PDB file of C-alpha atoms in Angstrom:
ATOM      1  CA  ALA A 167      41.451  89.717-126.346  1.00 82.00           C
ATOM      2  CA  GLN A 168      45.647  90.573-126.929  1.00 88.00           C
ATOM      3  CA  THR A 169      46.594  93.706-125.469  1.00 94.00           C
ATOM      4  CA  VAL A 170      50.036  95.407-124.970  1.00 97.00           C
ATOM      5  CA  THR A 171      51.200  97.474-121.940  1.00 97.00           C
ATOM      6  CA  GLN A 172      54.065 100.180-122.035  1.00 98.00           C
ATOM      7  CA  SER A 173      54.107 101.739-118.716  1.00 96.00           C
ATOM      8  CA  GLN A 174      56.914 104.373-118.779  1.00 96.00           C
ATOM      9  CA  PRO A 175      54.856 107.556-120.742  1.00 97.00           C
ATOM     10  CA  GLU A 176      58.208 109.259-121.030  1.00 97.00           C
ATOM     11  CA  MET A 177      62.595 108.144-120.574  1.00 97.00           C
ATOM     12  CA  SER A 178      64.843 110.337-120.967  1.00 97.00           C
ATOM     13  CA  VAL A 179      68.911 109.109-121.923  1.00 98.00           C
ATOM     14  CA  GLN A 180      72.095 110.917-122.113  1.00 98.00           C
ATOM     15  CA  GLU A 181      73.990 110.504-125.021  1.00 97.00           C
ATOM     16  CA  ALA A 182      76.209 107.589-125.708  1.00 97.00           C
ATOM     17  CA  GLU A 183      74.498 105.736-122.335  1.00 97.00           C
ATOM     18  CA  THR A 184      72.310 102.897-122.838  1.00 98.00           C
ATOM     19  CA  VAL A 185      68.080 103.029-122.037  1.00 98.00           C
ATOM     20  CA  THR A 186      65.814 100.088-121.651  1.00 98.00           C
ATOM     21  CA  LEU A 187      62.441 100.467-122.467  1.00 98.00           C
ATOM     22  CA  SER A 188      59.402  98.230-121.324  1.00 98.00           C
ATOM     23  CA  CYS A 189      56.665  96.034-122.706  1.00 98.00           C
ATOM     24  CA  THR A 190      54.253  93.615-121.518  1.00 98.00           C
ATOM     25  CA  TYR A 191      52.162  91.855-123.861  1.00 97.00           C
ATOM     26  CA  ASP A 192      49.006  89.924-123.157  1.00 96.00           C
ATOM     27  CA  THR A 193      47.976  86.745-125.424  1.00 94.00           C
ATOM     28  CA  SER A 194      47.106  83.124-124.866  1.00 92.00           C
ATOM     29  CA  GLU A 195      48.349  82.216-128.648  1.00 90.00           C
ATOM     30  CA  SER A 196      51.422  80.464-128.526  1.00 88.00           C
ATOM     31  CA  ASP A 197      52.349  81.669-131.866  1.00 90.00           C
ATOM     32  CA  TYR A 198      52.891  85.471-132.754  1.00 93.00           C
ATOM     33  CA  TYR A 199      55.059  88.381-133.461  1.00 94.00           C
ATOM     34  CA  LEU A 200      56.620  91.483-131.534  1.00 96.00           C
ATOM     35  CA  PHE A 201      57.702  94.332-132.491  1.00 96.00           C
ATOM     36  CA  TRP A 202      59.678  97.836-131.714  1.00 98.00           C
ATOM     37  CA  TYR A 203      58.624 100.893-133.778  1.00 97.00           C
ATOM     38  CA  LYS A 204      60.135 104.113-134.005  1.00 97.00           C
ATOM     39  CA  GLN A 205      58.034 107.324-134.814  1.00 97.00           C
ATOM     40  CA  PRO A 206      59.859 110.246-135.040  1.00 96.00           C
ATOM     41  CA  PRO A 207      58.552 114.098-135.218  1.00 93.00           C
ATOM     42  CA  SER A 208      58.323 113.534-138.785  1.00 92.00           C
ATOM     43  CA  ARG A 209      55.199 110.536-137.540  1.00 93.00           C
ATOM     44  CA  GLN A 210      56.906 108.311-140.051  1.00 94.00           C
ATOM     45  CA  MET A 211      56.297 104.772-138.602  1.00 96.00           C
ATOM     46  CA  ILE A 212      59.861 102.929-138.768  1.00 95.00           C
ATOM     47  CA  LEU A 213      60.393  99.113-137.974  1.00 94.00           C
ATOM     48  CA  VAL A 214      63.571  99.081-135.148  1.00 97.00           C
ATOM     49  CA  ILE A 215      63.162  95.311-134.617  1.00 96.00           C
ATOM     50  CA  ARG A 216      61.106  92.119-134.667  1.00 94.00           C
ATOM     51  CA  GLN A 217      61.126  89.174-132.541  1.00 95.00           C
ATOM     52  CA  GLU A 218      59.265  85.588-133.472  1.00 93.00           C
ATOM     53  CA  ALA A 219      57.596  84.196-130.723  1.00 93.00           C
ATOM     54  CA  TYR A 220      58.781  80.597-131.335  1.00 92.00           C
ATOM     55  CA  LYS A 221      62.648  81.966-131.191  1.00 91.00           C
ATOM     56  CA  GLN A 222      64.365  82.027-127.879  1.00 87.00           C
ATOM     57  CA  GLN A 223      67.206  84.220-129.143  1.00 93.00           C
ATOM     58  CA  ASN A 224      66.892  87.716-128.131  1.00 95.00           C
ATOM     59  CA  ALA A 225      66.589  89.913-131.779  1.00 95.00           C
ATOM     60  CA  THR A 226      69.665  91.934-132.308  1.00 95.00           C
ATOM     61  CA  GLU A 227      70.051  94.890-134.838  1.00 94.00           C
ATOM     62  CA  ASN A 228      72.973  96.996-134.668  1.00 96.00           C
ATOM     63  CA  ARG A 229      72.773  98.916-131.041  1.00 97.00           C
ATOM     64  CA  PHE A 230      69.258  97.904-130.634  1.00 98.00           C
ATOM     65  CA  SER A 231      68.402  94.425-128.760  1.00 97.00           C
ATOM     66  CA  VAL A 232      65.347  93.191-127.064  1.00 98.00           C
ATOM     67  CA  ASN A 233      65.090  91.086-123.905  1.00 97.00           C
ATOM     68  CA  PHE A 234      62.346  88.584-124.898  1.00 97.00           C
ATOM     69  CA  GLN A 235      60.818  86.758-121.600  1.00 96.00           C
ATOM     70  CA  LYS A 236      57.837  84.817-123.014  1.00 95.00           C
ATOM     71  CA  ALA A 237      56.817  83.080-119.982  1.00 94.00           C
ATOM     72  CA  ALA A 238      56.435  86.390-118.504  1.00 96.00           C
ATOM     73  CA  LYS A 239      54.916  88.192-121.303  1.00 96.00           C
ATOM     74  CA  SER A 240      57.652  90.706-121.527  1.00 97.00           C
ATOM     75  CA  PHE A 241      59.169  92.263-124.219  1.00 97.00           C
ATOM     76  CA  SER A 242      62.070  94.814-123.735  1.00 98.00           C
ATOM     77  CA  LEU A 243      63.946  97.330-125.890  1.00 98.00           C
ATOM     78  CA  LYS A 244      67.659  98.238-125.135  1.00 98.00           C
ATOM     79  CA  ILE A 245      69.254 101.020-126.859  1.00 98.00           C
ATOM     80  CA  SER A 246      72.888 101.248-126.581  1.00 98.00           C
ATOM     81  CA  ASP A 247      75.395 104.184-127.090  1.00 97.00           C
ATOM     82  CA  SER A 248      72.286 105.806-127.778  1.00 98.00           C
ATOM     83  CA  GLN A 249      72.064 108.700-130.221  1.00 97.00           C
ATOM     84  CA  LEU A 250      70.397 112.188-130.813  1.00 97.00           C
ATOM     85  CA  GLY A 251      68.507 110.647-133.378  1.00 96.00           C
ATOM     86  CA  ASP A 252      67.326 108.198-131.139  1.00 97.00           C
ATOM     87  CA  ALA A 253      64.685 110.732-129.721  1.00 97.00           C
ATOM     88  CA  ALA A 254      61.215 109.480-130.956  1.00 98.00           C
ATOM     89  CA  MET A 255      58.179 107.895-129.651  1.00 98.00           C
ATOM     90  CA  TYR A 256      58.409 104.067-129.649  1.00 98.00           C
ATOM     91  CA  PHE A 257      55.421 101.872-129.660  1.00 98.00           C
ATOM     92  CA  CYS A 258      55.553  97.855-129.084  1.00 98.00           C
ATOM     93  CA  ALA A 259      53.562  96.174-130.953  1.00 97.00           C
ATOM     94  CA  TYR A 260      51.995  92.478-131.133  1.00 96.00           C
ATOM     95  CA  ARG A 261      50.742  90.457-134.116  1.00 94.00           C
ATOM     96  CA  ARG A 262      49.011  86.887-134.228  1.00 89.00           C
ATOM     97  CA  ASP A 263      50.877  84.769-136.749  1.00 79.00           C
ATOM     98  CA  ASN A 264      48.314  84.515-139.086  1.00 75.00           C
ATOM     99  CA  GLN A 265      48.245  86.162-142.859  1.00 68.00           C
ATOM    100  CA  GLY A 266      46.812  90.041-142.756  1.00 70.00           C
ATOM    101  CA  GLY A 267      47.227  90.137-138.749  1.00 83.00           C
ATOM    102  CA  LYS A 268      46.610  93.803-137.319  1.00 92.00           C
ATOM    103  CA  LEU A 269      49.186  95.005-135.159  1.00 95.00           C
ATOM    104  CA  ILE A 270      48.093  95.670-131.513  1.00 96.00           C
ATOM    105  CA  PHE A 271      49.876  99.257-130.159  1.00 97.00           C
ATOM    106  CA  GLY A 272      50.930  99.906-126.740  1.00 97.00           C
ATOM    107  CA  GLN A 273      50.226 103.373-125.931  1.00 97.00           C
ATOM    108  CA  GLY A 274      54.021 104.278-126.979  1.00 97.00           C
ATOM    109  CA  THR A 275      57.246 105.840-124.654  1.00 98.00           C
ATOM    110  CA  GLU A 276      58.299 109.168-125.424  1.00 98.00           C
ATOM    111  CA  LEU A 277      62.236 108.631-125.538  1.00 98.00           C
ATOM    112  CA  SER A 278      64.231 112.211-125.080  1.00 98.00           C
ATOM    113  CA  VAL A 279      68.232 112.052-125.296  1.00 97.00           C
ATOM    114  CA  LYS A 280      69.998 114.479-123.653  1.00 97.00           C
ATOM    115  CA  PRO A 281      73.410 116.005-125.187  1.00 94.00           C
TER     116      PRO A 281
ATOM    117  CA  ALA B 121      63.865 100.882-152.618  1.00 71.00           C
ATOM    118  CA  ALA B 122      60.141 101.706-153.213  1.00 82.00           C
ATOM    119  CA  GLY B 123      58.127 102.613-150.393  1.00 93.00           C
ATOM    120  CA  VAL B 124      53.979 102.661-149.440  1.00 97.00           C
ATOM    121  CA  ILE B 125      52.595 106.032-151.271  1.00 97.00           C
ATOM    122  CA  GLN B 126      49.582 107.452-149.663  1.00 98.00           C
ATOM    123  CA  SER B 127      47.738 110.386-150.832  1.00 97.00           C
ATOM    124  CA  PRO B 128      46.854 113.304-150.484  1.00 97.00           C
ATOM    125  CA  ARG B 129      49.198 114.162-147.712  1.00 97.00           C
ATOM    126  CA  HIS B 130      47.299 116.051-146.358  1.00 97.00           C
ATOM    127  CA  LEU B 131      43.350 117.059-146.453  1.00 97.00           C
ATOM    128  CA  ILE B 132      40.781 119.214-144.667  1.00 98.00           C
ATOM    129  CA  LYS B 133      37.258 118.903-145.087  1.00 98.00           C
ATOM    130  CA  GLU B 134      34.188 120.375-143.364  1.00 97.00           C
ATOM    131  CA  LYS B 135      32.083 118.095-140.905  1.00 97.00           C
ATOM    132  CA  ARG B 136      29.162 115.617-142.977  1.00 97.00           C
ATOM    133  CA  GLU B 137      31.876 116.147-145.875  1.00 98.00           C
ATOM    134  CA  THR B 138      32.937 112.853-147.563  1.00 98.00           C
ATOM    135  CA  ALA B 139      36.868 111.856-147.715  1.00 98.00           C
ATOM    136  CA  THR B 140      38.812 109.261-149.935  1.00 98.00           C
ATOM    137  CA  LEU B 141      41.906 108.417-149.037  1.00 98.00           C
ATOM    138  CA  LYS B 142      44.523 106.390-151.357  1.00 98.00           C
ATOM    139  CA  CYS B 143      47.013 103.825-150.869  1.00 98.00           C
ATOM    140  CA  TYR B 144      49.481 102.206-153.213  1.00 98.00           C
ATOM    141  CA  PRO B 145      51.218  99.248-151.492  1.00 97.00           C
ATOM    142  CA  ILE B 146      55.064  97.787-151.800  1.00 95.00           C
ATOM    143  CA  PRO B 147      55.583  96.747-155.567  1.00 93.00           C
ATOM    144  CA  ARG B 148      54.564  92.522-154.986  1.00 91.00           C
ATOM    145  CA  HIS B 149      52.871  93.165-151.823  1.00 93.00           C
ATOM    146  CA  ASP B 150      49.939  91.542-151.589  1.00 93.00           C
ATOM    147  CA  THR B 151      48.034  92.909-148.077  1.00 94.00           C
ATOM    148  CA  VAL B 152      46.942  96.130-147.188  1.00 96.00           C
ATOM    149  CA  TYR B 153      46.123  97.434-143.307  1.00 97.00           C
ATOM    150  CA  TRP B 154      44.763 100.807-142.283  1.00 98.00           C
ATOM    151  CA  TYR B 155      45.137 102.775-139.305  1.00 98.00           C
ATOM    152  CA  GLN B 156      44.112 105.570-137.426  1.00 98.00           C
ATOM    153  CA  GLN B 157      46.189 107.462-135.164  1.00 97.00           C
ATOM    154  CA  GLY B 158      44.562 110.441-133.226  1.00 96.00           C
ATOM    155  CA  PRO B 159      46.524 113.087-131.433  1.00 93.00           C
ATOM    156  CA  GLY B 160      48.520 111.734-128.685  1.00 92.00           C
ATOM    157  CA  GLN B 161      47.165 108.231-129.677  1.00 95.00           C
ATOM    158  CA  ASP B 162      48.714 104.852-130.247  1.00 96.00           C
ATOM    159  CA  PRO B 163      47.640 103.549-134.197  1.00 97.00           C
ATOM    160  CA  GLN B 164      44.410 101.819-134.250  1.00 97.00           C
ATOM    161  CA  PHE B 165      43.858  98.932-136.639  1.00 96.00           C
ATOM    162  CA  LEU B 166      40.724  99.831-138.894  1.00 97.00           C
ATOM    163  CA  ILE B 167      40.858  97.360-141.503  1.00 96.00           C
ATOM    164  CA  SER B 168      43.109  94.850-143.827  1.00 94.00           C
ATOM    165  CA  PHE B 169      43.104  93.468-147.105  1.00 95.00           C
ATOM    166  CA  TYR B 170      44.664  90.057-148.368  1.00 92.00           C
ATOM    167  CA  GLU B 171      44.737  89.682-152.447  1.00 91.00           C
ATOM    168  CA  LYS B 172      41.436  91.887-152.732  1.00 92.00           C
ATOM    169  CA  MET B 173      39.527  90.449-149.614  1.00 93.00           C
ATOM    170  CA  GLN B 174      38.720  91.857-146.352  1.00 93.00           C
ATOM    171  CA  SER B 175      41.167  89.602-144.367  1.00 90.00           C
ATOM    172  CA  ASP B 176      40.318  91.405-140.676  1.00 90.00           C
ATOM    173  CA  LYS B 177      38.263  93.915-139.502  1.00 91.00           C
ATOM    174  CA  GLY B 178      39.123  96.943-135.997  1.00 92.00           C
ATOM    175  CA  SER B 179      37.120  99.502-134.679  1.00 87.00           C
ATOM    176  CA  ILE B 180      36.057 100.945-138.234  1.00 93.00           C
ATOM    177  CA  PRO B 181      32.992 102.879-138.117  1.00 94.00           C
ATOM    178  CA  ASP B 182      29.933 101.858-140.102  1.00 95.00           C
ATOM    179  CA  ARG B 183      30.254 105.765-142.116  1.00 97.00           C
ATOM    180  CA  PHE B 184      33.939 104.416-143.278  1.00 97.00           C
ATOM    181  CA  SER B 185      34.294 101.686-146.052  1.00 96.00           C
ATOM    182  CA  ALA B 186      37.303 100.431-148.331  1.00 97.00           C
ATOM    183  CA  GLN B 187      38.548  98.292-151.036  1.00 97.00           C
ATOM    184  CA  GLN B 188      41.340  96.772-152.280  1.00 97.00           C
ATOM    185  CA  PHE B 189      41.915  96.941-156.068  1.00 96.00           C
ATOM    186  CA  SER B 190      42.815  94.470-158.656  1.00 95.00           C
ATOM    187  CA  ASP B 191      45.999  96.319-158.828  1.00 94.00           C
ATOM    188  CA  TYR B 192      46.274  95.993-154.902  1.00 95.00           C
ATOM    189  CA  HIS B 193      46.206  99.791-154.024  1.00 96.00           C
ATOM    190  CA  SER B 194      43.565 100.247-151.592  1.00 98.00           C
ATOM    191  CA  GLU B 195      40.874 103.088-151.037  1.00 98.00           C
ATOM    192  CA  LEU B 196      39.390 104.562-147.628  1.00 98.00           C
ATOM    193  CA  ASN B 197      36.395 106.222-148.082  1.00 98.00           C
ATOM    194  CA  MET B 198      35.061 108.397-145.573  1.00 98.00           C
ATOM    195  CA  SER B 199      31.790 109.699-145.166  1.00 97.00           C
ATOM    196  CA  SER B 200      29.532 112.224-142.734  1.00 97.00           C
ATOM    197  CA  LEU B 201      32.673 113.323-141.271  1.00 98.00           C
ATOM    198  CA  GLU B 202      32.984 113.958-137.845  1.00 97.00           C
ATOM    199  CA  LEU B 203      35.132 116.350-135.445  1.00 97.00           C
ATOM    200  CA  GLY B 204      36.452 113.238-134.346  1.00 96.00           C
ATOM    201  CA  ASP B 205      37.621 112.088-137.477  1.00 97.00           C
ATOM    202  CA  SER B 206      40.639 114.523-137.455  1.00 97.00           C
ATOM    203  CA  ALA B 207      43.546 112.133-137.456  1.00 97.00           C
ATOM    204  CA  LEU B 208      46.801 110.720-139.579  1.00 98.00           C
ATOM    205  CA  TYR B 209      45.654 107.862-141.543  1.00 98.00           C
ATOM    206  CA  PHE B 210      48.377 105.369-142.199  1.00 98.00           C
ATOM    207  CA  CYS B 211      48.811 102.751-144.984  1.00 98.00           C
ATOM    208  CA  ALA B 212      50.799  99.908-144.482  1.00 97.00           C
ATOM    209  CA  SER B 213      51.700  96.847-146.746  1.00 95.00           C
ATOM    210  CA  SER B 214      52.755  93.191-146.353  1.00 93.00           C
ATOM    211  CA  GLY B 215      53.944  90.286-148.803  1.00 89.00           C
ATOM    212  CA  GLY B 216      56.227  88.138-150.776  1.00 82.00           C
ATOM    213  CA  LEU B 217      59.076  87.416-148.132  1.00 81.00           C
ATOM    214  CA  GLU B 218      58.337  90.231-146.287  1.00 79.00           C
ATOM    215  CA  TRP B 219      54.821  88.612-145.496  1.00 81.00           C
ATOM    216  CA  ASN B 220      55.702  88.784-142.015  1.00 82.00           C
ATOM    217  CA  GLU B 221      56.603  92.735-141.554  1.00 88.00           C
ATOM    218  CA  GLN B 222      54.021  95.886-141.990  1.00 93.00           C
ATOM    219  CA  PHE B 223      55.733  98.651-144.173  1.00 94.00           C
ATOM    220  CA  PHE B 224      54.062 101.889-143.535  1.00 96.00           C
ATOM    221  CA  GLY B 225      53.507 104.494-145.515  1.00 97.00           C
ATOM    222  CA  PRO B 226      54.268 108.697-144.521  1.00 96.00           C
ATOM    223  CA  GLY B 227      50.502 108.933-143.607  1.00 97.00           C
ATOM    224  CA  THR B 228      47.390 111.157-144.259  1.00 98.00           C
ATOM    225  CA  ARG B 229      46.339 113.797-142.024  1.00 98.00           C
ATOM    226  CA  LEU B 230      42.949 114.263-142.228  1.00 98.00           C
ATOM    227  CA  THR B 231      41.910 117.822-140.417  1.00 98.00           C
ATOM    228  CA  VAL B 232      37.822 118.002-140.355  1.00 97.00           C
ATOM    229  CA  LEU B 233      36.666 121.675-139.381  1.00 96.00           C
TER     230      LEU B 233
END
């Protein structure tokens, strides 16, 4: 069975600085998708970034980028120029490459941003 | 852009009562997913439907049932409610060109007293 692990329950960053959130996963599949979701205090689940396992290039979305290491099964999220609005719970998630496939989430990392 | 709609947004029930949660996916999305998020927990997958057929099943209690209708909306029926069922229930949808992303609704907060 696939598992997702986030070993950092809490992280803190100074406004305008850079922070990296860690995520590891375990799977025997070769094709899959990885995601980072943000859950602010409103509890809405917001997709931050997506990575296809077959792509070697790391995904980037504005200030958000990932470091995808397929062999090491590692998928970290880097937030550059952190803003107060980035404060939230961040979940790493895995999905098999199939129609209707479920998301398997990590335990989450609570990110606080200091002004 | 249209988003996933869930109703009701808040629901308070007594133990042993029944609850029905509704989900209206983004137009032209044919797949619906249900997740349960307990306090301080990560979302846990319950069940999904693709083209009105169950496509995957997670740790959904036998007291819960769900279906997807011809207009693609979905309902999660929960019977014999227990205190431990208190949680945030998310519906997500995917489909068409957005088949490999799941768009989440705002959630229904269920409180069982």
